Amino acid sequence: MKVKFDEKGLVPAIIQDSVSKEVLTLAYMNEESLAKTLETGETWFFSRSRQELWHKGETSGNTQTVVSIDYDCDQDALLVQVNPNGPACHTGAVSCFSDQVYEGNAPNFTILGKLEKVIQSREKERPEGAYTTYLFEKGIDKILKKVGEEAAEVIIAAKNRSAEELKWEAADLLYHLMVLLVEQDLPIGEVLKTLEERHKA
């Protein structure tokens, strides 16, 4: 890996969720922290304020398992894709980029990863009155029934040639399928990985 470090011996590293593709944080690495990242498979950074190495999640437990590391065309910036084991930000937010300056009209396709986290939270915390809580409390048979019902609704919408109806029913099916995946402890990332492997084959 040919990486160009700046005059201070640092290179910026963009940390991105490998599944949702959401940017989690921007940190800096020096040669030693990059080497430790490659060696351990978890992110290590260099703190510019403390002037020392730090292992992401060492105290909080919110480590980041490295999936891939790429460098840009100038070899002076890194893109590190990770599977986060908790929030990236010290505030408890999933991403350090949580304060928005501008929002256009482009669709946000990071929704699958975000939805998975919400469903996982519902399964764990079981807030009263939430529909997802209801599904988990009713159990696997209810969840499977809903997946079947929503699949039938998708078929009916498609037969009706109604794009608007199909859009809504497909969204319902995806939601209930993700509830099933969480119940089965199968990350959506594993499903997407399978799709990617099939695409490459």
mmCIF file with all atom_site columns, C-alpha atoms in Angstrom:
data_model
loop_
_atom_site.group_PDB
_atom_site.id
_atom_site.type_symbol
_atom_site.label_atom_id
_atom_site.label_alt_id
_atom_site.label_comp_id
_atom_site.label_asym_id
_atom_site.label_entity_id
_atom_site.label_seq_id
_atom_site.pdbx_PDB_ins_code
_atom_site.Cartn_x
_atom_site.Cartn_y
_atom_site.Cartn_z
_atom_site.occupancy
_atom_site.B_iso_or_equiv
_atom_site.pdbx_formal_charge
_atom_site.auth_seq_id
_atom_site.auth_comp_id
_atom_site.auth_asym_id
_atom_site.auth_atom_id
_atom_site.pdbx_PDB_model_num
ATOM 1   C CA . MET A 1 1   ? 0.000   0.000   0.000   1.00 0.00 ? 1   MET A CA 1
ATOM 2   C CA . LYS A 1 2   ? 1.625   3.237   -1.186  1.00 0.00 ? 2   LYS A CA 1
ATOM 3   C CA . VAL A 1 3   ? 0.228   6.001   0.999   1.00 0.00 ? 3   VAL A CA 1
ATOM 4   C CA . LYS A 1 4   ? 1.498   9.583   0.954   1.00 0.00 ? 4   LYS A CA 1
ATOM 5   C CA . PHE A 1 5   ? 1.610   11.045  4.459   1.00 0.00 ? 5   PHE A CA 1
ATOM 6   C CA . ASP A 1 6   ? 1.678   14.841  4.862   1.00 0.00 ? 6   ASP A CA 1
ATOM 7   C CA . GLU A 1 7   ? 4.503   16.898  6.365   1.00 0.00 ? 7   GLU A CA 1
ATOM 8   C CA . LYS A 1 8   ? 3.259   15.931  9.857   1.00 0.00 ? 8   LYS A CA 1
ATOM 9   C CA . GLY A 1 9   ? 3.273   12.250  8.991   1.00 0.00 ? 9   GLY A CA 1
ATOM 10  C CA . LEU A 1 10  ? -0.519  12.006  8.807   1.00 0.00 ? 10  LEU A CA 1
ATOM 11  C CA . VAL A 1 11  ? -3.126  10.915  6.277   1.00 0.00 ? 11  VAL A CA 1
ATOM 12  C CA . PRO A 1 12  ? -6.886  11.644  6.552   1.00 0.00 ? 12  PRO A CA 1
ATOM 13  C CA . ALA A 1 13  ? -9.074  8.557   6.845   1.00 0.00 ? 13  ALA A CA 1
ATOM 14  C CA . ILE A 1 14  ? -12.771 8.633   5.965   1.00 0.00 ? 14  ILE A CA 1
ATOM 15  C CA . ILE A 1 15  ? -14.548 5.947   7.977   1.00 0.00 ? 15  ILE A CA 1
ATOM 16  C CA . GLN A 1 16  ? -17.642 4.549   6.263   1.00 0.00 ? 16  GLN A CA 1
ATOM 17  C CA . ASP A 1 17  ? -20.206 1.930   7.297   1.00 0.00 ? 17  ASP A CA 1
ATOM 18  C CA . SER A 1 18  ? -19.664 -0.971  4.883   1.00 0.00 ? 18  SER A CA 1
ATOM 19  C CA . VAL A 1 19  ? -23.377 -1.810  4.778   1.00 0.00 ? 19  VAL A CA 1
ATOM 20  C CA . SER A 1 20  ? -25.282 1.488   4.892   1.00 0.00 ? 20  SER A CA 1
ATOM 21  C CA . LYS A 1 21  ? -22.427 3.451   3.251   1.00 0.00 ? 21  LYS A CA 1
ATOM 22  C CA . GLU A 1 22  ? -23.013 6.212   5.782   1.00 0.00 ? 22  GLU A CA 1
ATOM 23  C CA . VAL A 1 23  ? -19.899 8.245   6.541   1.00 0.00 ? 23  VAL A CA 1
ATOM 24  C CA . LEU A 1 24  ? -19.181 7.739   10.240  1.00 0.00 ? 24  LEU A CA 1
ATOM 25  C CA . THR A 1 25  ? -16.239 10.024  10.921  1.00 0.00 ? 25  THR A CA 1
ATOM 26  C CA . LEU A 1 26  ? -13.101 11.660  9.566   1.00 0.00 ? 26  LEU A CA 1
ATOM 27  C CA . ALA A 1 27  ? -9.968  10.777  11.500  1.00 0.00 ? 27  ALA A CA 1
ATOM 28  C CA . TYR A 1 28  ? -6.216  10.774  10.922  1.00 0.00 ? 28  TYR A CA 1
ATOM 29  C CA . MET A 1 29  ? -3.694  7.967   10.766  1.00 0.00 ? 29  MET A CA 1
ATOM 30  C CA . ASN A 1 30  ? 0.068   7.976   10.888  1.00 0.00 ? 30  ASN A CA 1
ATOM 31  C CA . GLU A 1 31  ? 2.237   5.124   9.671   1.00 0.00 ? 31  GLU A CA 1
ATOM 32  C CA . GLU A 1 32  ? 2.093   3.334   13.019  1.00 0.00 ? 32  GLU A CA 1
ATOM 33  C CA . SER A 1 33  ? -1.684  3.551   13.450  1.00 0.00 ? 33  SER A CA 1
ATOM 34  C CA . LEU A 1 34  ? -2.232  2.389   9.882   1.00 0.00 ? 34  LEU A CA 1
ATOM 35  C CA . ALA A 1 35  ? 0.062   -0.569  10.535  1.00 0.00 ? 35  ALA A CA 1
ATOM 36  C CA . LYS A 1 36  ? -1.847  -1.447  13.727  1.00 0.00 ? 36  LYS A CA 1
ATOM 37  C CA . THR A 1 37  ? -5.145  -1.153  11.830  1.00 0.00 ? 37  THR A CA 1
ATOM 38  C CA . LEU A 1 38  ? -3.880  -3.628  9.229   1.00 0.00 ? 38  LEU A CA 1
ATOM 39  C CA . GLU A 1 39  ? -2.470  -5.910  11.926  1.00 0.00 ? 39  GLU A CA 1
ATOM 40  C CA . THR A 1 40  ? -5.516  -6.022  14.219  1.00 0.00 ? 40  THR A CA 1
ATOM 41  C CA . GLY A 1 41  ? -8.368  -5.592  11.750  1.00 0.00 ? 41  GLY A CA 1
ATOM 42  C CA . GLU A 1 42  ? -9.793  -2.756  13.851  1.00 0.00 ? 42  GLU A CA 1
ATOM 43  C CA . THR A 1 43  ? -9.382  1.000   13.413  1.00 0.00 ? 43  THR A CA 1
ATOM 44  C CA . TRP A 1 44  ? -6.503  2.818   15.109  1.00 0.00 ? 44  TRP A CA 1
ATOM 45  C CA . PHE A 1 45  ? -5.992  6.549   14.727  1.00 0.00 ? 45  PHE A CA 1
ATOM 46  C CA . PHE A 1 46  ? -3.556  9.279   15.674  1.00 0.00 ? 46  PHE A CA 1
ATOM 47  C CA . SER A 1 47  ? -4.929  12.036  17.915  1.00 0.00 ? 47  SER A CA 1
ATOM 48  C CA . ARG A 1 48  ? -3.676  15.429  16.771  1.00 0.00 ? 48  ARG A CA 1
ATOM 49  C CA . SER A 1 49  ? -4.690  17.057  20.063  1.00 0.00 ? 49  SER A CA 1
ATOM 50  C CA . ARG A 1 50  ? -3.160  14.438  22.383  1.00 0.00 ? 50  ARG A CA 1
ATOM 51  C CA . GLN A 1 51  ? -0.331  13.525  20.010  1.00 0.00 ? 51  GLN A CA 1
ATOM 52  C CA . GLU A 1 52  ? -0.790  9.807   20.598  1.00 0.00 ? 52  GLU A CA 1
ATOM 53  C CA . LEU A 1 53  ? -2.245  6.660   19.046  1.00 0.00 ? 53  LEU A CA 1
ATOM 54  C CA . TRP A 1 54  ? -5.736  5.611   20.041  1.00 0.00 ? 54  TRP A CA 1
ATOM 55  C CA . HIS A 1 55  ? -7.734  2.481   19.409  1.00 0.00 ? 55  HIS A CA 1
ATOM 56  C CA . LYS A 1 56  ? -11.334 3.268   18.471  1.00 0.00 ? 56  LYS A CA 1
ATOM 57  C CA . GLY A 1 57  ? -13.603 1.733   21.121  1.00 0.00 ? 57  GLY A CA 1
ATOM 58  C CA . GLU A 1 58  ? -10.846 0.882   23.575  1.00 0.00 ? 58  GLU A CA 1
ATOM 59  C CA . THR A 1 59  ? -12.785 2.434   26.467  1.00 0.00 ? 59  THR A CA 1
ATOM 60  C CA . SER A 1 60  ? -16.345 2.587   25.069  1.00 0.00 ? 60  SER A CA 1
ATOM 61  C CA . GLY A 1 61  ? -16.377 -0.838  23.435  1.00 0.00 ? 61  GLY A CA 1
ATOM 62  C CA . ASN A 1 62  ? -17.558 0.766   20.174  1.00 0.00 ? 62  ASN A CA 1
ATOM 63  C CA . THR A 1 63  ? -14.841 -0.776  18.035  1.00 0.00 ? 63  THR A CA 1
ATOM 64  C CA . GLN A 1 64  ? -14.858 -0.792  14.241  1.00 0.00 ? 64  GLN A CA 1
ATOM 65  C CA . THR A 1 65  ? -14.064 -3.990  12.358  1.00 0.00 ? 65  THR A CA 1
ATOM 66  C CA . VAL A 1 66  ? -12.268 -3.163  9.126   1.00 0.00 ? 66  VAL A CA 1
ATOM 67  C CA . VAL A 1 67  ? -13.769 -4.556  5.922   1.00 0.00 ? 67  VAL A CA 1
ATOM 68  C CA . SER A 1 68  ? -11.602 -2.778  3.350   1.00 0.00 ? 68  SER A CA 1
ATOM 69  C CA . ILE A 1 69  ? -9.154  0.097   2.949   1.00 0.00 ? 69  ILE A CA 1
ATOM 70  C CA . ASP A 1 70  ? -8.763  2.052   -0.296  1.00 0.00 ? 70  ASP A CA 1
ATOM 71  C CA . TYR A 1 71  ? -6.692  5.111   -1.105  1.00 0.00 ? 71  TYR A CA 1
ATOM 72  C CA . ASP A 1 72  ? -7.590  7.875   -3.536  1.00 0.00 ? 72  ASP A CA 1
ATOM 73  C CA . CYS A 1 73  ? -6.036  8.688   -6.905  1.00 0.00 ? 73  CYS A CA 1
ATOM 74  C CA . ASP A 1 74  ? -3.431  10.943  -5.265  1.00 0.00 ? 74  ASP A CA 1
ATOM 75  C CA . GLN A 1 75  ? -2.680  8.322   -2.593  1.00 0.00 ? 75  GLN A CA 1
ATOM 76  C CA . ASP A 1 76  ? -3.044  10.961  0.135   1.00 0.00 ? 76  ASP A CA 1
ATOM 77  C CA . ALA A 1 77  ? -6.416  10.009  1.627   1.00 0.00 ? 77  ALA A CA 1
ATOM 78  C CA . LEU A 1 78  ? -7.922  6.727   2.829   1.00 0.00 ? 78  LEU A CA 1
ATOM 79  C CA . LEU A 1 79  ? -11.430 5.304   2.648   1.00 0.00 ? 79  LEU A CA 1
ATOM 80  C CA . VAL A 1 80  ? -11.874 2.744   5.414   1.00 0.00 ? 80  VAL A CA 1
ATOM 81  C CA . GLN A 1 81  ? -15.046 0.669   5.252   1.00 0.00 ? 81  GLN A CA 1
ATOM 82  C CA . VAL A 1 82  ? -15.992 -0.884  8.589   1.00 0.00 ? 82  VAL A CA 1
ATOM 83  C CA . ASN A 1 83  ? -18.612 -2.851  10.450  1.00 0.00 ? 83  ASN A CA 1
ATOM 84  C CA . PRO A 1 84  ? -19.221 -0.629  13.496  1.00 0.00 ? 84  PRO A CA 1
ATOM 85  C CA . ASN A 1 85  ? -19.832 -2.268  16.859  1.00 0.00 ? 85  ASN A CA 1
ATOM 86  C CA . GLY A 1 86  ? -21.611 0.765   18.255  1.00 0.00 ? 86  GLY A CA 1
ATOM 87  C CA . PRO A 1 87  ? -21.870 4.530   17.673  1.00 0.00 ? 87  PRO A CA 1
ATOM 88  C CA . ALA A 1 88  ? -18.931 6.245   15.974  1.00 0.00 ? 88  ALA A CA 1
ATOM 89  C CA . CYS A 1 89  ? -19.346 9.582   17.742  1.00 0.00 ? 89  CYS A CA 1
ATOM 90  C CA . HIS A 1 90  ? -18.423 10.365  21.340  1.00 0.00 ? 90  HIS A CA 1
ATOM 91  C CA . THR A 1 91  ? -21.861 11.981  21.693  1.00 0.00 ? 91  THR A CA 1
ATOM 92  C CA . GLY A 1 92  ? -23.510 8.614   21.175  1.00 0.00 ? 92  GLY A CA 1
ATOM 93  C CA . ALA A 1 93  ? -24.643 9.427   17.633  1.00 0.00 ? 93  ALA A CA 1
ATOM 94  C CA . VAL A 1 94  ? -24.180 6.786   14.955  1.00 0.00 ? 94  VAL A CA 1
ATOM 95  C CA . SER A 1 95  ? -22.171 9.239   12.849  1.00 0.00 ? 95  SER A CA 1
ATOM 96  C CA . CYS A 1 96  ? -20.067 12.271  13.746  1.00 0.00 ? 96  CYS A CA 1
ATOM 97  C CA . PHE A 1 97  ? -21.780 13.984  10.793  1.00 0.00 ? 97  PHE A CA 1
ATOM 98  C CA . SER A 1 98  ? -25.172 14.533  12.425  1.00 0.00 ? 98  SER A CA 1
ATOM 99  C CA . ASP A 1 99  ? -25.594 18.314  12.027  1.00 0.00 ? 99  ASP A CA 1
ATOM 100 C CA . GLN A 1 100 ? -26.913 19.111  8.558   1.00 0.00 ? 100 GLN A CA 1
ATOM 101 C CA . VAL A 1 101 ? -26.068 22.280  6.629   1.00 0.00 ? 101 VAL A CA 1
ATOM 102 C CA . TYR A 1 102 ? -27.999 21.481  3.464   1.00 0.00 ? 102 TYR A CA 1
ATOM 103 C CA . GLU A 1 103 ? -30.300 18.719  2.237   1.00 0.00 ? 103 GLU A CA 1
ATOM 104 C CA . GLY A 1 104 ? -31.164 18.247  -1.415  1.00 0.00 ? 104 GLY A CA 1
ATOM 105 C CA . ASN A 1 105 ? -33.914 16.104  -2.902  1.00 0.00 ? 105 ASN A CA 1
ATOM 106 C CA . ALA A 1 106 ? -31.787 13.068  -3.754  1.00 0.00 ? 106 ALA A CA 1
ATOM 107 C CA . PRO A 1 107 ? -33.001 9.809   -2.147  1.00 0.00 ? 107 PRO A CA 1
ATOM 108 C CA . ASN A 1 108 ? -30.987 8.572   0.839   1.00 0.00 ? 108 ASN A CA 1
ATOM 109 C CA . PHE A 1 109 ? -30.117 4.923   0.250   1.00 0.00 ? 109 PHE A CA 1
ATOM 110 C CA . THR A 1 110 ? -28.434 4.493   3.619   1.00 0.00 ? 110 THR A CA 1
ATOM 111 C CA . ILE A 1 111 ? -31.916 3.763   4.967   1.00 0.00 ? 111 ILE A CA 1
ATOM 112 C CA . LEU A 1 112 ? -31.435 -0.032  5.135   1.00 0.00 ? 112 LEU A CA 1
ATOM 113 C CA . GLY A 1 113 ? -28.622 0.227   7.647   1.00 0.00 ? 113 GLY A CA 1
ATOM 114 C CA . LYS A 1 114 ? -30.480 2.864   9.652   1.00 0.00 ? 114 LYS A CA 1
ATOM 115 C CA . LEU A 1 115 ? -33.686 0.836   9.639   1.00 0.00 ? 115 LEU A CA 1
ATOM 116 C CA . GLU A 1 116 ? -31.820 -2.254  10.813  1.00 0.00 ? 116 GLU A CA 1
ATOM 117 C CA . LYS A 1 117 ? -30.443 -0.322  13.791  1.00 0.00 ? 117 LYS A CA 1
ATOM 118 C CA . VAL A 1 118 ? -33.927 0.936   14.710  1.00 0.00 ? 118 VAL A CA 1
ATOM 119 C CA . ILE A 1 119 ? -35.378 -2.584  14.515  1.00 0.00 ? 119 ILE A CA 1
ATOM 120 C CA . GLN A 1 120 ? -32.515 -3.969  16.621  1.00 0.00 ? 120 GLN A CA 1
ATOM 121 C CA . SER A 1 121 ? -33.193 -1.258  19.192  1.00 0.00 ? 121 SER A CA 1
ATOM 122 C CA . ARG A 1 122 ? -36.910 -2.118  19.249  1.00 0.00 ? 122 ARG A CA 1
ATOM 123 C CA . GLU A 1 123 ? -36.114 -5.793  19.796  1.00 0.00 ? 123 GLU A CA 1
ATOM 124 C CA . LYS A 1 124 ? -33.836 -4.977  22.717  1.00 0.00 ? 124 LYS A CA 1
ATOM 125 C CA . GLU A 1 125 ? -35.766 -2.166  24.425  1.00 0.00 ? 125 GLU A CA 1
ATOM 126 C CA . ARG A 1 126 ? -39.362 -3.157  23.523  1.00 0.00 ? 126 ARG A CA 1
ATOM 127 C CA . PRO A 1 127 ? -40.899 0.355   23.798  1.00 0.00 ? 127 PRO A CA 1
ATOM 128 C CA . GLU A 1 128 ? -44.603 0.128   24.617  1.00 0.00 ? 128 GLU A CA 1
ATOM 129 C CA . GLY A 1 129 ? -46.977 0.874   21.759  1.00 0.00 ? 129 GLY A CA 1
ATOM 130 C CA . ALA A 1 130 ? -44.424 0.407   18.954  1.00 0.00 ? 130 ALA A CA 1
ATOM 131 C CA . TYR A 1 131 ? -45.563 -1.851  16.097  1.00 0.00 ? 131 TYR A CA 1
ATOM 132 C CA . THR A 1 132 ? -42.139 -3.497  15.889  1.00 0.00 ? 132 THR A CA 1
ATOM 133 C CA . THR A 1 133 ? -42.336 -4.317  19.599  1.00 0.00 ? 133 THR A CA 1
ATOM 134 C CA . TYR A 1 134 ? -45.722 -5.954  18.925  1.00 0.00 ? 134 TYR A CA 1
ATOM 135 C CA . LEU A 1 135 ? -44.196 -8.156  16.228  1.00 0.00 ? 135 LEU A CA 1
ATOM 136 C CA . PHE A 1 136 ? -41.319 -9.309  18.418  1.00 0.00 ? 136 PHE A CA 1
ATOM 137 C CA . GLU A 1 137 ? -43.608 -10.021 21.357  1.00 0.00 ? 137 GLU A CA 1
ATOM 138 C CA . LYS A 1 138 ? -45.950 -12.080 19.168  1.00 0.00 ? 138 LYS A CA 1
ATOM 139 C CA . GLY A 1 139 ? -42.968 -14.109 17.965  1.00 0.00 ? 139 GLY A CA 1
ATOM 140 C CA . ILE A 1 140 ? -41.687 -15.812 14.860  1.00 0.00 ? 140 ILE A CA 1
ATOM 141 C CA . ASP A 1 141 ? -45.041 -17.179 13.646  1.00 0.00 ? 141 ASP A CA 1
ATOM 142 C CA . LYS A 1 142 ? -46.575 -13.691 13.553  1.00 0.00 ? 142 LYS A CA 1
ATOM 143 C CA . ILE A 1 143 ? -43.527 -12.261 11.794  1.00 0.00 ? 143 ILE A CA 1
ATOM 144 C CA . LEU A 1 144 ? -43.569 -15.030 9.184   1.00 0.00 ? 144 LEU A CA 1
ATOM 145 C CA . LYS A 1 145 ? -47.295 -14.515 8.649   1.00 0.00 ? 145 LYS A CA 1
ATOM 146 C CA . LYS A 1 146 ? -46.737 -10.790 8.030   1.00 0.00 ? 146 LYS A CA 1
ATOM 147 C CA . VAL A 1 147 ? -43.924 -11.488 5.564   1.00 0.00 ? 147 VAL A CA 1
ATOM 148 C CA . GLY A 1 148 ? -46.243 -13.841 3.663   1.00 0.00 ? 148 GLY A CA 1
ATOM 149 C CA . GLU A 1 149 ? -49.112 -11.344 3.711   1.00 0.00 ? 149 GLU A CA 1
ATOM 150 C CA . GLU A 1 150 ? -46.924 -8.502  2.474   1.00 0.00 ? 150 GLU A CA 1
ATOM 151 C CA . ALA A 1 151 ? -45.462 -10.693 -0.284  1.00 0.00 ? 151 ALA A CA 1
ATOM 152 C CA . ALA A 1 152 ? -49.015 -11.434 -1.450  1.00 0.00 ? 152 ALA A CA 1
ATOM 153 C CA . GLU A 1 153 ? -49.799 -7.706  -1.401  1.00 0.00 ? 153 GLU A CA 1
ATOM 154 C CA . VAL A 1 154 ? -46.781 -7.058  -3.622  1.00 0.00 ? 154 VAL A CA 1
ATOM 155 C CA . ILE A 1 155 ? -48.036 -9.666  -6.096  1.00 0.00 ? 155 ILE A CA 1
ATOM 156 C CA . ILE A 1 156 ? -51.501 -8.098  -6.165  1.00 0.00 ? 156 ILE A CA 1
ATOM 157 C CA . ALA A 1 157 ? -50.070 -4.600  -6.673  1.00 0.00 ? 157 ALA A CA 1
ATOM 158 C CA . ALA A 1 158 ? -47.926 -5.842  -9.547  1.00 0.00 ? 158 ALA A CA 1
ATOM 159 C CA . LYS A 1 159 ? -50.903 -7.591  -11.165 1.00 0.00 ? 159 LYS A CA 1
ATOM 160 C CA . ASN A 1 160 ? -52.844 -4.323  -10.862 1.00 0.00 ? 160 ASN A CA 1
ATOM 161 C CA . ARG A 1 161 ? -50.030 -2.511  -12.715 1.00 0.00 ? 161 ARG A CA 1
ATOM 162 C CA . SER A 1 162 ? -50.110 0.170   -10.031 1.00 0.00 ? 162 SER A CA 1
ATOM 163 C CA . ALA A 1 163 ? -46.647 1.650   -9.513  1.00 0.00 ? 163 ALA A CA 1
ATOM 164 C CA . GLU A 1 164 ? -47.808 3.713   -6.527  1.00 0.00 ? 164 GLU A CA 1
ATOM 165 C CA . GLU A 1 165 ? -49.408 0.708   -4.824  1.00 0.00 ? 165 GLU A CA 1
ATOM 166 C CA . LEU A 1 166 ? -46.410 -1.497  -5.639  1.00 0.00 ? 166 LEU A CA 1
ATOM 167 C CA . LYS A 1 167 ? -44.016 1.058   -4.155  1.00 0.00 ? 167 LYS A CA 1
ATOM 168 C CA . TRP A 1 168 ? -45.847 1.076   -0.826  1.00 0.00 ? 168 TRP A CA 1
ATOM 169 C CA . GLU A 1 169 ? -46.362 -2.680  -0.655  1.00 0.00 ? 169 GLU A CA 1
ATOM 170 C CA . ALA A 1 170 ? -42.725 -3.368  -1.561  1.00 0.00 ? 170 ALA A CA 1
ATOM 171 C CA . ALA A 1 171 ? -41.623 -1.038  1.251   1.00 0.00 ? 171 ALA A CA 1
ATOM 172 C CA . ASP A 1 172 ? -43.887 -2.927  3.685   1.00 0.00 ? 172 ASP A CA 1
ATOM 173 C CA . LEU A 1 173 ? -42.411 -6.233  2.540   1.00 0.00 ? 173 LEU A CA 1
ATOM 174 C CA . LEU A 1 174 ? -38.842 -4.995  2.953   1.00 0.00 ? 174 LEU A CA 1
ATOM 175 C CA . TYR A 1 175 ? -39.610 -3.735  6.452   1.00 0.00 ? 175 TYR A CA 1
ATOM 176 C CA . HIS A 1 176 ? -41.156 -7.018  7.606   1.00 0.00 ? 176 HIS A CA 1
ATOM 177 C CA . LEU A 1 177 ? -38.358 -8.996  5.967   1.00 0.00 ? 177 LEU A CA 1
ATOM 178 C CA . MET A 1 178 ? -35.820 -6.947  7.939   1.00 0.00 ? 178 MET A CA 1
ATOM 179 C CA . VAL A 1 179 ? -37.746 -7.621  11.151  1.00 0.00 ? 179 VAL A CA 1
ATOM 180 C CA . LEU A 1 180 ? -37.436 -11.326 10.310  1.00 0.00 ? 180 LEU A CA 1
ATOM 181 C CA . LEU A 1 181 ? -33.699 -10.984 9.664   1.00 0.00 ? 181 LEU A CA 1
ATOM 182 C CA . VAL A 1 182 ? -33.181 -9.274  13.040  1.00 0.00 ? 182 VAL A CA 1
ATOM 183 C CA . GLU A 1 183 ? -35.265 -11.969 14.765  1.00 0.00 ? 183 GLU A CA 1
ATOM 184 C CA . GLN A 1 184 ? -33.019 -14.566 13.122  1.00 0.00 ? 184 GLN A CA 1
ATOM 185 C CA . ASP A 1 185 ? -29.884 -12.599 14.090  1.00 0.00 ? 185 ASP A CA 1
ATOM 186 C CA . LEU A 1 186 ? -28.873 -12.321 10.426  1.00 0.00 ? 186 LEU A CA 1
ATOM 187 C CA . PRO A 1 187 ? -27.376 -8.885  9.577   1.00 0.00 ? 187 PRO A CA 1
ATOM 188 C CA . ILE A 1 188 ? -28.649 -7.243  6.397   1.00 0.00 ? 188 ILE A CA 1
ATOM 189 C CA . GLY A 1 189 ? -24.979 -6.859  5.487   1.00 0.00 ? 189 GLY A CA 1
ATOM 190 C CA . GLU A 1 190 ? -24.705 -10.633 5.043   1.00 0.00 ? 190 GLU A CA 1
ATOM 191 C CA . VAL A 1 191 ? -27.601 -10.587 2.584   1.00 0.00 ? 191 VAL A CA 1
ATOM 192 C CA . LEU A 1 192 ? -26.077 -7.684  0.652   1.00 0.00 ? 192 LEU A CA 1
ATOM 193 C CA . LYS A 1 193 ? -22.727 -9.464  0.658   1.00 0.00 ? 193 LYS A CA 1
ATOM 194 C CA . THR A 1 194 ? -24.373 -12.523 -0.900  1.00 0.00 ? 194 THR A CA 1
ATOM 195 C CA . LEU A 1 195 ? -25.918 -10.328 -3.598  1.00 0.00 ? 195 LEU A CA 1
ATOM 196 C CA . GLU A 1 196 ? -22.534 -8.780  -4.304  1.00 0.00 ? 196 GLU A CA 1
ATOM 197 C CA . GLU A 1 197 ? -20.868 -12.194 -4.544  1.00 0.00 ? 197 GLU A CA 1
ATOM 198 C CA . ARG A 1 198 ? -23.527 -13.379 -6.986  1.00 0.00 ? 198 ARG A CA 1
ATOM 199 C CA . HIS A 1 199 ? -23.043 -10.218 -9.046  1.00 0.00 ? 199 HIS A CA 1
ATOM 200 C CA . LYS A 1 200 ? -19.307 -10.891 -9.275  1.00 0.00 ? 200 LYS A CA 1
ATOM 201 C CA . ALA A 1 201 ? -19.786 -14.540 -10.236 1.00 0.00 ? 201 ALA A CA 1
#
